[in-house]
Amino acid sequence: MSSNRSYSRNVQIYDGSNPDVLLGGLVQNGSVTERNFLQMLGIILITETPIIVQHRGSGHIVLVSDSRLEVGTYDVYCDGDIQVSNELWVQRIQSFNVSAGEDVFPDGIRARDGKCVISGIVNRRAPYSWSLFEAAYIFPLEKENLWIQWGFGRWITDMEGTVGISKINSLQNGMLLRRDIHGDFDQYFVSVNPDDGYKVVVFGIDLLGIDGRTLDLVCRDPEDEHRVCDELLRWHFKQSVLANMRGAGEPVFEHDFPPGTDMVKEISEGPYEKERFELELLGRLRGVVGKIAWSFLTPGNEDTRD
């Protein structure tokens, strides 16, 4: 089952020379400025000459300014052709680290952040309970092959001198988030723009009132060698723009199937079926491997080792 990202859009984007051709759209919750909007259009559109963006109702020309973007329909004009980018969108599952019991990644993220760095809510139950907070990967763990292929390890600076590993488990690739925000972050509904003061942008309806907040300094302190990596935040923000603003938007997939649902049928009849099968299988295999590893590492679980 998949849902439509374009359903709640209050900003529509059209080709000014072909006003019936939809280029994309956006949910404006209030934080997107005209400057932000032009930056986002630079991600989803490919042109050979500069563009002019005009509000269809008022005739206002969008400027590189910090004025709030008005909702409505916008026409994009250009002397040449306007094409929608076909850059790869990286589909992901919710990113839990379950490799072993005492894991360096979640423990390190908890120690560094101590709160949801997007909502600002502090975990006052620490260190006894982290049930409402999760260590989220910025670049998805299950896409480690792409991480290696694209050389993203070059952006990690807190693991210098290490060899033979990809560095994807660096604390610089993670943040502590509330569980509900973690889900939206992994679905690219929530992101952080490091080029606009680390502003939080919600690309769907803002149910939690977090649109326009600023990413907490605790995870990006310049003096902390484990601070979150700006380049990875920039990558996630770009992915969020592609997923939510380009064309009709990418599908939103259901991972929590109701009892009795034919999961294989749901996936095989939907978009990206091959990629979804691979992701679902990988997520389940990782969970099994984590439980086996934990049984070997934990005293008293010898009976599970046969």
XYZ file of C-alpha atoms in Angstrom:
306
model
C 0.000 0.000 0.000
C 1.340 3.457 -0.856
C -0.081 6.931 -0.379
C 0.203 10.162 -2.329
C 2.568 12.937 -1.230
C 0.790 15.497 -3.418
C -2.555 15.138 -1.632
C -2.081 18.013 0.837
C -0.086 20.417 -1.337
C -1.059 24.064 -1.125
C 1.642 25.192 -3.564
C 1.500 23.992 -7.180
C 4.269 24.483 -9.758
C 3.604 24.594 -13.520
C 5.554 25.192 -16.707
C 4.702 28.768 -17.676
C 4.987 28.007 -21.392
C 2.765 24.940 -21.001
C 0.418 25.902 -18.159
C -1.226 22.475 -18.035
C 2.083 20.711 -17.379
C 2.573 20.109 -13.654
C 6.212 20.290 -12.579
C 5.665 19.672 -8.889
C 4.387 21.158 -5.684
C 4.883 21.719 -1.992
C 3.158 21.730 1.372
C 3.848 25.166 2.840
C 3.581 24.986 6.623
C 5.010 28.475 7.042
C 8.793 28.057 7.163
C 9.552 28.099 3.432
C 10.781 31.466 2.203
C 11.043 32.681 -1.375
C 14.801 32.082 -1.179
C 14.167 28.502 0.004
C 11.647 27.960 -2.789
C 14.093 29.004 -5.488
C 16.737 26.731 -3.953
C 14.282 23.830 -4.020
C 13.343 24.503 -7.634
C 17.043 24.351 -8.456
C 16.994 20.776 -7.141
C 13.935 19.461 -8.997
C 14.267 21.384 -12.284
C 16.937 21.324 -14.999
C 17.280 24.390 -17.230
C 20.049 25.906 -19.345
C 19.094 29.510 -18.575
C 17.856 31.299 -15.433
C 14.208 30.895 -14.478
C 11.543 33.411 -13.517
C 8.877 32.228 -11.080
C 5.558 34.063 -10.913
C 2.524 33.637 -8.677
C -0.351 32.991 -11.069
C -2.944 34.803 -8.963
C -1.120 37.984 -7.906
C 1.540 38.213 -10.606
C 4.224 38.513 -7.924
C 7.719 37.525 -9.060
C 9.525 35.306 -6.562
C 12.745 36.949 -5.363
C 15.822 35.759 -3.507
C 14.423 37.060 -0.236
C 13.477 35.859 3.214
C 9.816 36.725 2.679
C 7.443 33.879 3.422
C 6.339 32.040 0.290
C 2.646 32.551 -0.352
C 0.491 29.525 -1.083
C -1.054 29.149 -4.514
C -0.074 28.296 -8.078
C 3.272 29.312 -9.554
C 4.388 29.400 -13.178
C 8.033 28.856 -14.077
C 9.355 30.653 -17.150
C 12.607 30.032 -18.960
C 14.069 30.911 -22.379
C 14.803 27.228 -22.973
C 13.238 23.927 -22.086
C 12.317 23.045 -18.516
C 12.937 19.470 -17.493
C 12.177 17.711 -14.243
C 15.263 16.127 -12.710
C 15.512 12.352 -12.824
C 18.110 12.180 -10.045
C 17.943 9.009 -7.996
C 15.595 8.994 -5.012
C 16.882 6.617 -2.334
C 14.011 4.633 -0.876
C 14.548 3.529 2.711
C 13.063 1.607 5.608
C 13.019 2.893 9.168
C 16.640 2.674 10.261
C 17.183 0.756 13.483
C 20.581 -0.519 14.537
C 20.156 -4.057 15.856
C 23.604 -5.487 15.260
C 24.299 -6.406 18.880
C 23.310 -5.664 22.472
C 25.783 -2.986 23.516
C 26.038 -0.979 20.332
C 28.400 1.961 19.987
C 26.109 3.898 17.637
C 22.922 4.310 19.728
C 24.892 4.628 22.955
C 27.054 7.346 21.441
C 24.087 9.224 19.960
C 22.272 9.118 23.325
C 25.326 10.381 25.180
C 25.927 13.218 22.720
C 22.344 14.423 22.284
C 20.263 13.446 25.326
C 17.154 14.868 23.664
C 15.240 14.845 20.422
C 17.325 17.341 18.489
C 14.391 18.354 16.263
C 11.598 18.813 18.822
C 13.907 19.796 21.688
C 12.233 17.367 24.119
C 14.743 16.116 26.689
C 14.667 12.488 27.785
C 14.234 12.993 31.530
C 13.967 9.211 31.984
C 17.599 8.731 31.022
C 19.605 6.646 31.606
C 16.929 4.120 32.631
C 14.638 4.309 29.618
C 14.954 5.460 26.012
C 11.667 3.948 24.831
C 10.388 7.162 23.221
C 13.713 8.114 21.628
C 15.652 6.462 18.823
C 19.070 6.900 17.244
C 18.277 7.696 13.606
C 20.643 7.334 10.686
C 20.805 10.317 8.326
C 22.047 8.172 5.451
C 20.250 4.811 5.664
C 22.211 1.862 6.999
C 20.551 -0.545 4.560
C 21.988 1.456 1.630
C 25.596 0.959 2.698
C 26.447 -0.192 -0.833
C 25.529 3.268 -2.171
C 27.404 4.927 0.695
C 30.539 3.061 -0.403
C 29.898 3.566 -4.132
C 29.458 7.321 -3.704
C 32.401 7.677 -1.317
C 30.394 9.290 1.471
C 32.929 8.069 4.009
C 35.117 10.984 2.926
C 32.828 13.315 4.870
C 33.388 11.488 8.168
C 36.099 13.105 10.280
C 35.756 11.340 13.642
C 37.067 7.971 12.442
C 40.378 8.999 10.912
C 42.889 6.186 10.630
C 40.306 3.413 10.510
C 40.635 0.962 7.616
C 38.462 -1.778 6.246
C 35.134 -0.229 7.324
C 32.756 2.140 5.550
C 32.337 4.607 8.474
C 28.542 4.580 7.997
C 28.142 3.895 11.744
C 29.916 7.127 12.650
C 28.060 9.314 15.151
C 28.284 12.035 12.510
C 25.680 10.056 10.554
C 23.098 10.071 13.316
C 20.761 12.083 15.518
C 18.536 11.299 18.479
C 14.891 11.712 17.528
C 11.512 11.082 19.053
C 10.098 7.848 17.681
C 7.318 9.539 15.695
C 9.679 12.123 14.221
C 12.128 9.347 13.352
C 9.452 7.725 11.198
C 8.791 10.951 9.305
C 12.525 11.609 8.951
C 13.053 8.215 7.337
C 10.092 8.843 5.004
C 11.627 12.241 4.056
C 8.635 14.137 5.475
C 10.928 15.970 7.913
C 14.384 17.291 7.113
C 16.944 19.905 8.130
C 18.388 22.553 5.818
C 22.004 23.150 6.890
C 22.233 26.048 4.417
C 19.471 28.009 6.138
C 20.529 28.074 9.763
C 19.734 24.360 10.290
C 16.035 25.068 9.871
C 13.640 22.144 10.251
C 11.319 21.784 7.246
C 8.204 19.611 7.314
C 7.196 18.517 3.808
C 3.829 17.051 4.825
C 1.140 18.457 7.110
C 2.897 19.581 10.290
C 1.061 17.572 12.939
C 3.719 18.098 15.614
C 4.376 21.819 15.307
C 8.070 21.397 14.461
C 8.220 23.178 11.084
C 10.557 26.158 11.315
C 12.372 25.001 14.446
C 16.176 24.965 14.530
C 18.202 21.774 14.883
C 19.505 21.693 18.445
C 23.095 22.837 18.887
C 23.885 19.827 21.065
C 24.302 17.610 17.983
C 26.158 20.138 15.826
C 28.539 21.831 18.247
C 31.586 22.860 16.144
C 33.839 21.916 19.062
C 32.554 18.323 19.161
C 34.438 15.956 16.852
C 31.311 13.768 16.672
C 29.052 16.618 15.518
C 26.505 15.768 12.847
C 27.869 16.046 9.320
C 26.557 19.000 7.290
C 27.109 17.181 3.999
C 24.888 14.308 5.136
C 22.180 16.717 6.296
C 22.453 18.404 2.890
C 22.050 15.032 1.162
C 18.957 14.189 3.225
C 17.412 17.591 2.569
C 17.928 17.182 -1.179
C 16.358 13.728 -1.045
C 13.369 15.182 0.814
C 12.893 17.837 -1.857
C 13.063 15.218 -4.625
C 10.663 12.878 -2.809
C 8.040 15.482 -1.989
C 8.231 18.228 -4.612
C 9.111 16.567 -7.915
C 6.125 15.801 -10.133
C 3.411 14.041 -8.140
C 5.944 13.040 -5.498
C 7.365 9.649 -4.644
C 5.110 7.008 -3.050
C 4.863 6.668 0.723
C 5.024 3.012 1.652
C 3.271 1.177 4.466
C 5.653 -0.954 6.532
C 3.253 -1.794 9.367
C 0.887 -4.174 7.586
C -2.440 -4.895 9.378
C -3.111 -8.512 10.435
C -4.329 -10.638 7.562
C -2.758 -8.425 4.892
C -1.160 -10.252 1.973
C 2.144 -8.385 2.209
C 3.629 -10.052 -0.866
C 0.572 -9.104 -2.932
C 0.572 -5.518 -1.636
C 4.230 -5.036 -2.523
C 4.153 -6.856 -5.873
C 1.198 -4.795 -7.116
C 2.705 -1.459 -6.079
C 5.532 0.728 -7.387
C 9.207 -0.082 -6.781
C 8.290 -3.700 -6.068
C 11.820 -5.079 -6.566
C 13.412 -2.460 -4.312
C 10.713 -2.908 -1.656
C 11.164 -6.670 -1.516
C 14.900 -6.179 -1.097
C 14.432 -3.608 1.679
C 11.856 -5.680 3.570
C 14.044 -8.782 3.336
C 17.142 -6.882 4.430
C 15.338 -5.368 7.411
C 14.089 -8.748 8.585
C 17.457 -10.454 8.062
C 19.196 -7.726 10.023
C 16.806 -8.275 12.909
C 17.427 -12.035 12.899
C 21.192 -11.570 12.727
C 21.046 -9.060 15.581
C 19.117 -11.465 17.806
C 21.559 -14.297 17.072
C 24.528 -12.060 17.831
C 22.882 -10.880 21.050
C 22.262 -14.493 22.134
C 25.958 -15.263 21.772
C 27.043 -12.142 23.621
C 24.610 -12.318 26.549
C 25.204 -14.695 29.481
C 22.287 -17.003 30.219
C 21.159 -17.314 26.601
C 23.183 -20.428 25.841
C 20.041 -22.360 25.049
C 19.449 -20.202 21.966
C 22.779 -21.058 20.407
C 21.943 -24.530 19.079
